[in-house]
mmCIF file of C-alpha atoms in Angstrom:
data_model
loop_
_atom_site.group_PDB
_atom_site.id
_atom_site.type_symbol
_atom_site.label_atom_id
_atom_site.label_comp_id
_atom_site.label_asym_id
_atom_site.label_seq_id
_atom_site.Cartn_x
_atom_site.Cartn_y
_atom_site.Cartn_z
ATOM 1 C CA UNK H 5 137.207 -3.924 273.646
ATOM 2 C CA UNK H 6 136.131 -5.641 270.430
ATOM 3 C CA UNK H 7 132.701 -3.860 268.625
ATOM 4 C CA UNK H 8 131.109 -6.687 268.834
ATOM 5 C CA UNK H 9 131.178 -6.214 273.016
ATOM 6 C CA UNK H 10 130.917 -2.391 272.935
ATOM 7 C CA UNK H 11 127.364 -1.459 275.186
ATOM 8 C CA UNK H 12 124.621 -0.537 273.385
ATOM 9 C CA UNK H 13 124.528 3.334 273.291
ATOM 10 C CA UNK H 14 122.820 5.205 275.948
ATOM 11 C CA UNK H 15 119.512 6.899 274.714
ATOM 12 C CA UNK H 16 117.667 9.620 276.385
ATOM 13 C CA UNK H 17 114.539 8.271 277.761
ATOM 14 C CA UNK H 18 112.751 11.216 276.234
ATOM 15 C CA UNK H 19 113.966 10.467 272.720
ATOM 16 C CA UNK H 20 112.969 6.050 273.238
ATOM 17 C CA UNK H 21 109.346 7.107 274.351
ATOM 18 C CA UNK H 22 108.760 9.752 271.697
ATOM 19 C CA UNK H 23 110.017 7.021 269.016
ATOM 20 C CA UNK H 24 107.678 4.685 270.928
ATOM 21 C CA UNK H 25 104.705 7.156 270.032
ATOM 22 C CA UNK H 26 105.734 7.591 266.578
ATOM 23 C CA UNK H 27 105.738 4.527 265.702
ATOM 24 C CA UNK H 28 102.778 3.425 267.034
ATOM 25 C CA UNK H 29 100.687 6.343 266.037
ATOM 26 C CA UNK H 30 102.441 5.358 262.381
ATOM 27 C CA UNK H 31 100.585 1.600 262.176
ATOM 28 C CA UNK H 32 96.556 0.938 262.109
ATOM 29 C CA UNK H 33 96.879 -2.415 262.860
ATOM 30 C CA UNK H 34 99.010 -2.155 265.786
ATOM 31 C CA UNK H 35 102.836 -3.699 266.858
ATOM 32 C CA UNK H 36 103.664 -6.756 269.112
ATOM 33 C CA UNK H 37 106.335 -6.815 271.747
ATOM 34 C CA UNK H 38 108.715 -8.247 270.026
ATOM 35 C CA UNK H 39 108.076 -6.305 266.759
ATOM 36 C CA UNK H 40 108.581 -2.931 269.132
ATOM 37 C CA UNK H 41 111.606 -4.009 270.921
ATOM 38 C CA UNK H 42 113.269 -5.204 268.068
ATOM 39 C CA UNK H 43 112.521 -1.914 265.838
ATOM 40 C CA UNK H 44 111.855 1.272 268.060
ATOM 41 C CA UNK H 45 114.925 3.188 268.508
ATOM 42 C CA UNK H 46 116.011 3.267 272.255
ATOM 43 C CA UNK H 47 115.264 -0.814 272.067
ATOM 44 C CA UNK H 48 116.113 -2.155 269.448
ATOM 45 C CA UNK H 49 119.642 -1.837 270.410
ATOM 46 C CA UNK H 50 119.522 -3.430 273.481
ATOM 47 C CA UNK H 51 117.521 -6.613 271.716
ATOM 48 C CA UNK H 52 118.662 -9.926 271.180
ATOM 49 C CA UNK H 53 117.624 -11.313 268.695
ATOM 50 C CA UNK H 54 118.543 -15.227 270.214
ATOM 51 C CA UNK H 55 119.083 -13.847 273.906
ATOM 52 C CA UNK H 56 117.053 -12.970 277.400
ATOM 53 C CA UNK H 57 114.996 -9.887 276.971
ATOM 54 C CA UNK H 58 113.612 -9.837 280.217
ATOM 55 C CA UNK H 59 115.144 -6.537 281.122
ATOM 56 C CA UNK H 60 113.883 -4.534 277.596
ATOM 57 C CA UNK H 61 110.206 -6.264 278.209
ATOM 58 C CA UNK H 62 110.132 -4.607 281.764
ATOM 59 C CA UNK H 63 111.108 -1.402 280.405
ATOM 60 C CA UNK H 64 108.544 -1.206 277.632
ATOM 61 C CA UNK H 65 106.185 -2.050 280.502
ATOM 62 C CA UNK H 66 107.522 0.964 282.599
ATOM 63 C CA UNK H 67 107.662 3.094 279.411
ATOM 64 C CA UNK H 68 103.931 2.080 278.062
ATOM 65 C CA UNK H 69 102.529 3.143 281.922
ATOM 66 C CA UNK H 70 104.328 7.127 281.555
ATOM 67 C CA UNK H 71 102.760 8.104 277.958
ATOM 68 C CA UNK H 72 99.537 7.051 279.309
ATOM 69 C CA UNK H 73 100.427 9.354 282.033
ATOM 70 C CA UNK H 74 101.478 11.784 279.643
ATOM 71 C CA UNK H 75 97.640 11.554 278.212
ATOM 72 C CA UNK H 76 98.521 9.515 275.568
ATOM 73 C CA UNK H 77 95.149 7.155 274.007
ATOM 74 C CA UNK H 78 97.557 4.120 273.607
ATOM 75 C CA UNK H 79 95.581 1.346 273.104
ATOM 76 C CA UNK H 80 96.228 -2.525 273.146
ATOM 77 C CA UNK H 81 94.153 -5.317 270.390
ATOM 78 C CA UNK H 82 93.960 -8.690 271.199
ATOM 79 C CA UNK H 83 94.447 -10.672 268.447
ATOM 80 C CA UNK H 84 91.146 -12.704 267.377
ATOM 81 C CA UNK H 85 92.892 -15.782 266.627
ATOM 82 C CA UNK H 86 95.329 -16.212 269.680
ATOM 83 C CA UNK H 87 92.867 -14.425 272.228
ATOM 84 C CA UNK H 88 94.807 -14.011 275.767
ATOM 85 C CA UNK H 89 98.499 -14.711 274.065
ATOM 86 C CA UNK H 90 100.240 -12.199 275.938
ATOM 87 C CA UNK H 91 103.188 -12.593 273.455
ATOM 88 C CA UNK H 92 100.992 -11.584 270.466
ATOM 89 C CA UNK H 93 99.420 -8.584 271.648
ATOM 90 C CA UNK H 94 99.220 -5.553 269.338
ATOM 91 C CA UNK H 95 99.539 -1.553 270.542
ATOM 92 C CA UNK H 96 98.810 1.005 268.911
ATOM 93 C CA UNK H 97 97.884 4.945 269.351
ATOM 94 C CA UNK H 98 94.774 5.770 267.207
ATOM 95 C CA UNK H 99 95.350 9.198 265.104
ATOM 96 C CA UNK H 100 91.773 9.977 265.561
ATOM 97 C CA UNK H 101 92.369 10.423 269.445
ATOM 98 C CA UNK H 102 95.451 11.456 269.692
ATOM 99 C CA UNK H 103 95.271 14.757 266.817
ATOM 100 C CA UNK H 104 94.448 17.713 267.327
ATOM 101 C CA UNK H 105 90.889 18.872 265.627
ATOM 102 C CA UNK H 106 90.567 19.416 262.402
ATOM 103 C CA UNK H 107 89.794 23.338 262.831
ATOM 104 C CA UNK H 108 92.862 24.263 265.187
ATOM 105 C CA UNK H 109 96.107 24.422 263.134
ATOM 106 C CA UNK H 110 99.094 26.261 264.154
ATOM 107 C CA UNK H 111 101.901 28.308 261.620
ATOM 108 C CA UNK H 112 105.645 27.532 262.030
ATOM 109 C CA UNK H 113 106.008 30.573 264.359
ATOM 110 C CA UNK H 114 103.154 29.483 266.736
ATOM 111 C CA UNK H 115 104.617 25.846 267.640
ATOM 112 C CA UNK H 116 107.785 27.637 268.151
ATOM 113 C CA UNK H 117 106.449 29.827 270.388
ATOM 114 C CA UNK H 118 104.392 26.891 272.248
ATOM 115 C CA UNK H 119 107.892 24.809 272.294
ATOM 116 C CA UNK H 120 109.424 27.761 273.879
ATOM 117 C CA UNK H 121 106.787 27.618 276.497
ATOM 118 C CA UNK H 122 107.324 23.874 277.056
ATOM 119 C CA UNK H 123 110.580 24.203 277.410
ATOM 120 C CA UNK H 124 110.535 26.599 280.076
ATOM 121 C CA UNK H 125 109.768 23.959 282.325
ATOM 122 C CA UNK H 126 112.231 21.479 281.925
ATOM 123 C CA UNK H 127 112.985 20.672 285.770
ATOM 124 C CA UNK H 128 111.309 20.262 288.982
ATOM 125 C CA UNK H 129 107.685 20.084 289.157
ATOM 126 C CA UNK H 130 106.191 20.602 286.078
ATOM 127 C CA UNK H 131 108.686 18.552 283.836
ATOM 128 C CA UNK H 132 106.035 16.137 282.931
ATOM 129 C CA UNK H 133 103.581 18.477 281.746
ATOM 130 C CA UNK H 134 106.639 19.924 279.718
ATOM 131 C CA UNK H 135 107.178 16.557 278.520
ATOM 132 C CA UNK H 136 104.070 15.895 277.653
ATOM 133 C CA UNK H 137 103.503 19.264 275.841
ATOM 134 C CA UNK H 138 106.600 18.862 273.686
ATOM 135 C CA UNK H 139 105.848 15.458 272.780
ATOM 136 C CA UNK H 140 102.493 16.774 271.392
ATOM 137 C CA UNK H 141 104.083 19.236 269.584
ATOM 138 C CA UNK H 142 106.682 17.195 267.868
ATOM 139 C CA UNK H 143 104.586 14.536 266.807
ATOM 140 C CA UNK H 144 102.071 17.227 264.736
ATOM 141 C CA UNK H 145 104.745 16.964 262.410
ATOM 142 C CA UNK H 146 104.651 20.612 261.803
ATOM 143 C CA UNK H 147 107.972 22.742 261.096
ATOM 144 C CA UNK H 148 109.521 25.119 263.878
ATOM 145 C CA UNK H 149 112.116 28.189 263.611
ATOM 146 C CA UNK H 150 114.359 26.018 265.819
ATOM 147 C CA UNK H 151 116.869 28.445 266.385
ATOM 148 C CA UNK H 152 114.615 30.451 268.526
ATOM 149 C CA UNK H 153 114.506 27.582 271.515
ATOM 150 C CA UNK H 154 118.514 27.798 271.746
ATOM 151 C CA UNK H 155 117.038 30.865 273.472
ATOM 152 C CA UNK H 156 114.802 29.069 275.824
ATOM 153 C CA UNK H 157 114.519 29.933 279.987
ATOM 154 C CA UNK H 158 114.279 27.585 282.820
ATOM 155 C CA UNK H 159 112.093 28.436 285.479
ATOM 156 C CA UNK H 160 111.923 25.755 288.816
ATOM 157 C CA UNK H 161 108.870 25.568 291.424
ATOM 158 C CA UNK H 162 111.447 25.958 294.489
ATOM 159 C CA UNK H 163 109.052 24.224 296.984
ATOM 160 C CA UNK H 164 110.097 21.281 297.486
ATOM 161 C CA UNK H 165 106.601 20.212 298.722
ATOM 162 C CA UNK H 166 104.983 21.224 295.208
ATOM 163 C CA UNK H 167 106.438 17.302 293.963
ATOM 164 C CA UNK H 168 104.699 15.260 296.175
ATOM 165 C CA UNK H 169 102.005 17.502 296.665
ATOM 166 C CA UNK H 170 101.657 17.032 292.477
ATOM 167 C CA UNK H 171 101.682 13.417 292.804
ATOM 168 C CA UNK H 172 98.818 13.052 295.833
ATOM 169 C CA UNK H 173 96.899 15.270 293.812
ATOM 170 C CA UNK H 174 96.683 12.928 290.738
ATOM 171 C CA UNK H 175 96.188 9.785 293.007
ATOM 172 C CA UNK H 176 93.824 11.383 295.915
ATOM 173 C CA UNK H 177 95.932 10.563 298.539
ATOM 174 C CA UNK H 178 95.831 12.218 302.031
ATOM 175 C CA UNK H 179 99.032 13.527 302.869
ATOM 176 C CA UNK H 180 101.360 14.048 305.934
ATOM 177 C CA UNK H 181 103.298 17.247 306.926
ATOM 178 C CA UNK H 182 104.551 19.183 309.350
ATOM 179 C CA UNK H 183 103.704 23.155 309.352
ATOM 180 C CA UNK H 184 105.175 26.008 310.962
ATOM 181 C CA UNK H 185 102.437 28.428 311.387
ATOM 182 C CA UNK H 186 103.298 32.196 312.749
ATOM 183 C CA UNK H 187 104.325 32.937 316.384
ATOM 184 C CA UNK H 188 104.425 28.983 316.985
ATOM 185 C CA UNK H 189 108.104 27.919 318.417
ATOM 186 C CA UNK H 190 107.190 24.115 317.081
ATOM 187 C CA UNK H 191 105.856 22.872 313.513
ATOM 188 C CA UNK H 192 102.581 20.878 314.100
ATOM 189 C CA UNK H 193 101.666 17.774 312.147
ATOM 190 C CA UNK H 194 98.964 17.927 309.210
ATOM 191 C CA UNK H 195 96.900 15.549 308.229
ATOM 192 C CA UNK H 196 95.176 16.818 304.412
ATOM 193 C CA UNK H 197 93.664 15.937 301.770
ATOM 194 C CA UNK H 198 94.881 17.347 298.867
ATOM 195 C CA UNK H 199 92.473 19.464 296.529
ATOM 196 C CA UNK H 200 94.572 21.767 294.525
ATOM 197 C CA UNK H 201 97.717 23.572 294.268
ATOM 198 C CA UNK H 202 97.415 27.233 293.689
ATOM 199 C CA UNK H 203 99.742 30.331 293.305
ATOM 200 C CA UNK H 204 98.504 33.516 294.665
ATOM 201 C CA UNK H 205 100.546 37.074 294.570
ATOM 202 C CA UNK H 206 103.973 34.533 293.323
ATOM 203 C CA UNK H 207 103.294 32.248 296.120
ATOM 204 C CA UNK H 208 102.057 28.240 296.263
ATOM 205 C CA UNK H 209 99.162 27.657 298.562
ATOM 206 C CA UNK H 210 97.889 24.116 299.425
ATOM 207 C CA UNK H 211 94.255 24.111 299.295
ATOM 208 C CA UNK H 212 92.582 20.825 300.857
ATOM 209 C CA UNK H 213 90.653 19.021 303.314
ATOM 210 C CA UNK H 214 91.949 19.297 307.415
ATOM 211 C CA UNK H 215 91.505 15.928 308.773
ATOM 212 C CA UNK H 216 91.672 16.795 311.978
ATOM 213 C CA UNK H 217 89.737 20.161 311.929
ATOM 214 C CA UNK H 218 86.930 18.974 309.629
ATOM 215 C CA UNK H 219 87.194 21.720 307.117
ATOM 216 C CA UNK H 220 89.121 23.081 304.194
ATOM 217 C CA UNK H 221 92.584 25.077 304.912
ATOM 218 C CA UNK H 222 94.951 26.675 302.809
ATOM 219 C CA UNK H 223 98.402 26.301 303.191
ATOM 220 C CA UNK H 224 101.207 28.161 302.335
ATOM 221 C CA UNK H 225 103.729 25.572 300.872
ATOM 222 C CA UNK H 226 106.939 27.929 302.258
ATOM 223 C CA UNK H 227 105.787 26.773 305.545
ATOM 224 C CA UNK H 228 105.883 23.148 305.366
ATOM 225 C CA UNK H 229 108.597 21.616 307.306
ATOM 226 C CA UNK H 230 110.722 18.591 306.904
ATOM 227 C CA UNK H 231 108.704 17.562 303.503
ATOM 228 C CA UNK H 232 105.577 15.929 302.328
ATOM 229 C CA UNK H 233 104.585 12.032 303.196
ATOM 230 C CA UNK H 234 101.834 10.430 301.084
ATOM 231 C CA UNK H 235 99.393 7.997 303.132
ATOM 232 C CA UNK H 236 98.500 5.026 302.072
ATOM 233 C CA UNK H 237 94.860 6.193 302.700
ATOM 234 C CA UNK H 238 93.204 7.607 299.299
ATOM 235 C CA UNK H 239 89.757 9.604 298.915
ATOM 236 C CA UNK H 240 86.852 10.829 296.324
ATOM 237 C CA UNK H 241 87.483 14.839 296.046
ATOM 238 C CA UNK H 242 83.687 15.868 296.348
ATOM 239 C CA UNK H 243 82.814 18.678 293.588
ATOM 240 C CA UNK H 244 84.650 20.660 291.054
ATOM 241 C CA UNK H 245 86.915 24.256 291.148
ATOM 242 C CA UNK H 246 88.853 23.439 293.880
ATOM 243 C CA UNK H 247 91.483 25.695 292.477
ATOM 244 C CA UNK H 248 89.049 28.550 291.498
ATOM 245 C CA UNK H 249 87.509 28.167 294.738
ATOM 246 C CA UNK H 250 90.645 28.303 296.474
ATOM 247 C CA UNK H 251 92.087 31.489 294.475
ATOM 248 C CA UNK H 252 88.715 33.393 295.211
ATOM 249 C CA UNK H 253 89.017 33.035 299.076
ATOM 250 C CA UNK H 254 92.801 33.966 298.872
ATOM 251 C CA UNK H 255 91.759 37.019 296.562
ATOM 252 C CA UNK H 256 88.917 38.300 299.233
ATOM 253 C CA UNK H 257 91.445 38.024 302.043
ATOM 254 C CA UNK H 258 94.216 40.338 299.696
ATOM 255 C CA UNK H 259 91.388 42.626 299.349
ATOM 256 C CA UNK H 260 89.887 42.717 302.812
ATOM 257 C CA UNK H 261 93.521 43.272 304.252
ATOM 258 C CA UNK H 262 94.832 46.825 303.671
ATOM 259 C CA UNK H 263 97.864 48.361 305.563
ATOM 260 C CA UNK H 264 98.812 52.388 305.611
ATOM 261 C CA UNK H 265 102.183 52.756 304.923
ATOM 262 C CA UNK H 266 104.486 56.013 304.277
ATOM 263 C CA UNK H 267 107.781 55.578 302.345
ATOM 264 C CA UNK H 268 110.588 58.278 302.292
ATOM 265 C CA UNK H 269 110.512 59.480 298.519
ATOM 266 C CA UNK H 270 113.558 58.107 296.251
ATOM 267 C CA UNK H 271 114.308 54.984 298.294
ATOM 268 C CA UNK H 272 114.788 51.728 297.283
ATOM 269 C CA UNK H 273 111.284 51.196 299.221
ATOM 270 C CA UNK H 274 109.349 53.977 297.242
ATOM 271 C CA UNK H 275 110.439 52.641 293.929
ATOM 272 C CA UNK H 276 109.454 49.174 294.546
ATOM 273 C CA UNK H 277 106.216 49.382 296.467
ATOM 274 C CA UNK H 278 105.055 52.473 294.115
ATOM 275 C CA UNK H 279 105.133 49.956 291.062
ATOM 276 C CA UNK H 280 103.387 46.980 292.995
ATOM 277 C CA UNK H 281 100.759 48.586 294.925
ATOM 278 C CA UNK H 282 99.327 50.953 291.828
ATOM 279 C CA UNK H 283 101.068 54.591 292.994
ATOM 280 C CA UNK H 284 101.737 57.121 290.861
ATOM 281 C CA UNK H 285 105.345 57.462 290.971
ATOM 282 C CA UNK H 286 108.074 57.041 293.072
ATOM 283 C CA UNK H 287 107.340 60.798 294.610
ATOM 284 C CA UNK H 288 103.875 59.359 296.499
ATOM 285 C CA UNK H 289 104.903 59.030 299.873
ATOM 286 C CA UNK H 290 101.011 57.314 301.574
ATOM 287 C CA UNK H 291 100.314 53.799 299.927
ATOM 288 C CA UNK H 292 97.789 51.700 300.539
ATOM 289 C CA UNK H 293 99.202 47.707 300.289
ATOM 290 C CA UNK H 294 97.279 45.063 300.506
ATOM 291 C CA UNK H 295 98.395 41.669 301.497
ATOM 292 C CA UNK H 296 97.007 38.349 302.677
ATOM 293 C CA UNK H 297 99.428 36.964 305.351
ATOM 294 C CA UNK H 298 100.628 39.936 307.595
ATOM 295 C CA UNK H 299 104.059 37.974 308.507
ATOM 296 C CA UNK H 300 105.098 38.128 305.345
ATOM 297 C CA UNK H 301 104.224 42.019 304.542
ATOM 298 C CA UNK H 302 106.041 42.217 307.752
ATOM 299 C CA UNK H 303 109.146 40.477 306.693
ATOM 300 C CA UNK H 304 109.185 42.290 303.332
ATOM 301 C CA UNK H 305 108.882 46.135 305.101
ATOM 302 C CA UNK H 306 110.954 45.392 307.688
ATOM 303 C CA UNK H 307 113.781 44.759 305.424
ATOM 304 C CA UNK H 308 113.283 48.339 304.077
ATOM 305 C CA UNK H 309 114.329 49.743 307.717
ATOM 306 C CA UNK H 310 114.080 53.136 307.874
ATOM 307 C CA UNK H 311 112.792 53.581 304.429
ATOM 308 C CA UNK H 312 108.947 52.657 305.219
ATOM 309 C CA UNK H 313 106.926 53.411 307.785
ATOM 310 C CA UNK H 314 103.937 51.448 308.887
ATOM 311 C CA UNK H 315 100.487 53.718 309.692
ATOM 312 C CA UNK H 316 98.152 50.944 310.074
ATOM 313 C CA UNK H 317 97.253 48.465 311.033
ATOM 314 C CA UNK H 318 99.106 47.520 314.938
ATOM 315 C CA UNK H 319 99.470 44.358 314.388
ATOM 316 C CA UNK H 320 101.456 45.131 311.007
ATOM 317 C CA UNK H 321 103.259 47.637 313.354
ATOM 318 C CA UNK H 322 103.742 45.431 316.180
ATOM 319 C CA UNK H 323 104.924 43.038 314.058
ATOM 320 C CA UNK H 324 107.555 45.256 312.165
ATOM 321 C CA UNK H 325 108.814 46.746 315.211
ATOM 322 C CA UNK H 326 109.497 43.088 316.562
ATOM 323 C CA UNK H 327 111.787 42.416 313.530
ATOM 324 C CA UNK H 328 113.746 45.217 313.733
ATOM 325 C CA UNK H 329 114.325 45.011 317.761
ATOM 326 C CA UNK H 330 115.441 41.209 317.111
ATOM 327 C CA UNK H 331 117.613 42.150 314.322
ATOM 328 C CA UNK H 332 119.067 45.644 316.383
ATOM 329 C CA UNK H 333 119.454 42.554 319.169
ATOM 330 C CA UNK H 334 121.524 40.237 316.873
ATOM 331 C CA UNK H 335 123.926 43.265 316.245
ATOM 332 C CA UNK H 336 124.151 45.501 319.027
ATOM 333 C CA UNK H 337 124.869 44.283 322.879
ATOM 334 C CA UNK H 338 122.905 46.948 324.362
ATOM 335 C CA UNK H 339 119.611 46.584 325.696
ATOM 336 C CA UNK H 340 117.076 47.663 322.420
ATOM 337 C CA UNK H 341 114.848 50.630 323.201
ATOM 338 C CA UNK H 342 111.160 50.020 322.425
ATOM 339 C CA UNK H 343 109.701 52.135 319.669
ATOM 340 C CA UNK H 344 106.514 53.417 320.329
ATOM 341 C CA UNK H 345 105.703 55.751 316.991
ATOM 342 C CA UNK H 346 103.477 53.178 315.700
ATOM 343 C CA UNK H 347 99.682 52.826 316.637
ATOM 344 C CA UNK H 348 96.338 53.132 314.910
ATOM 345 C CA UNK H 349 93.453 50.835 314.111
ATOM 346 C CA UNK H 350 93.396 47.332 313.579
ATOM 347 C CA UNK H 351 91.799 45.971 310.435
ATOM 348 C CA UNK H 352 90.445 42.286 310.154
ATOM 349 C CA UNK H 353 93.310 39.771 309.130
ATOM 350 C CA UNK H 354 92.838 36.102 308.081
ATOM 351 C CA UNK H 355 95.618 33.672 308.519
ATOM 352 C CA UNK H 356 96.735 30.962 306.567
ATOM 353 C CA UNK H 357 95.865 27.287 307.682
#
């Protein structure tokens, strides 16, 4: 194959729309079409100078729509003597919205350590905040130690309802799923409105508006079967702190929900609960856990076995002793005994959605 027929190299859409913002940000009066396709790296070598550009014009459409999505100011001037020429539109990114104030500066080491951050999320759910983050930061122009990101983590939202959920939330569109609550056999379709996504104790709750009930729910995204659908119907979220709202009613649960619970000393069990539920040491035996779905304490202290004990409350101990008759049932062919060394006092327990 000849040069003169080799493709046009492949560049990484990150790297065209970050060019894109440089250069505009780098003109006052603004760029046309033509001038941008022609010059920006990431187009100008796919432009033809003589040929169809169709396909480049489309993309710089396409592009223009995701760093105004990435809460980029870009801004398009008509020009006074051609008013309504598409052709000779100008676009531009104004410095004065797009910079930072004047009184927040940042030293070498602090943009490293806020590219570090950004680049923590690199995949799933939150890669175009991380975009949009890093994009900030390399257009301030300021030096980085660089070899500090060769360093850099990747942590993934493993939900794979937290996506769509992300994208109803910046639309306000009501959304379809189908949820799996405790003790049901079937998953029952939801119909919600989407007010925020929150993580409570390492887990993502749904927060939003029941359509069938009337009311708010929160849901526990682990529970959501078969993925999310968004509706075509949309709607006008009604206040503000959705999310702080949401976090406060999942905090008073946690702290309204209390179970007793003995651990033998020096156990796997002891060690881990000791440090999460404020002990003093692996050596205290009585703990006091608090939780705010009881299936899941259940799930987690039944996998202890014989190293915890539940004291309180019976549905915590019902619910325990359940688990570990099913799994003495999935490995043993004789008939499981029932346990009866659990039984005190029930305390109040609120369930999710």
């Amino acid at each position: 194959m000849s040069p003169a027929s080799s493709p046009a190299p492949r560049i990484p859409v990150e790297e065209r729309l970050f060019s894109l913002v440089l250069a505009l940000l780098a003109t006052e009066k603004g760029l046309t079409k033509s001038e941008i396709l022609s010059s920006v790296q990431g187009y100008r070598q796919r432009y033809s100078m003589s040929g169809n550009n169709a396909s480049l014009e489309r993309q710089f459409e396409r592009d223009k729509d995701d760093i105004r999505e990435l809460g980029v100011p870009l801004e398009t001037v008509d020009a006074p003597e051609q008013s309504g020429n598409n052709q000779n539109l100008r676009y531009r990114i104004p410095r004065g919205a797009y910079e930072l104030p004047a009184d927040i500066t940042f030293s070498a080491e602090e943009i490293t350590l806020l590219g570090l951050a950004a680049t923590v999320w690199r995949e799933g759910s939150l890669s175009a905040e991380s975009r949009r983050a890093i994009m900030k930061l390399r257009s301030l122009g300021i030096e980085s130690d660089e070899p500090v990101l060769g360093y850099a983590p990747r942590l993934r939202v493993r939900d794979s309802a937290f996506d769509p959920l992300g994208v109803a939330l910046e639309r306000h569109t009501i959304v379809t799923f189908a949820y799996l609550k405790p003790g049901e056999t079937k998953p029952r379709k939801r119909t919600v409105a989407p007010l925020a996504l929150v993580q409570h104790e390492g887990r993502w709750h749904l927060h939003g508006i029941d359509q069938d009930a009337g009311g708010t729910r929160t849901f526990l995204l682990s529970r959501f079967i078969d993925g999310v659908q968004l509706t075509a119907r949309t709607f006008e979220p009604e206040g503000e702190d959705h999310a702080e709202r949401a976090l406060r009613e999942l905090s008073e649960i946690w702290e309204a929900n209390v179970a007793e619970v003995r651990v033998v000393p020096g156990t796997d069990a002891a060690t881990r609960l000791n440090r999460r539920y404020g002990g003093e040491g692996p050596a205290n035996t009585a703990l006091s856990v608090h939780y705010t779905d009881i299936n899941i304490l259940a799930d987690e202290l039944a996998g202890y076995g014989p190293e915890v004990y539940v004291v309180s409350p019976e549905r915590l101990q019902s619910a325990v002793r359940d688990r570990l008759l099913r799994t003495l049932a999935n490995h043993d062919d004789s008939e499981p005994h029932d346990d009866t060394r659990h039984g005190t006092t029930q305390k109040r327990e609120a369930a999710h959605g």
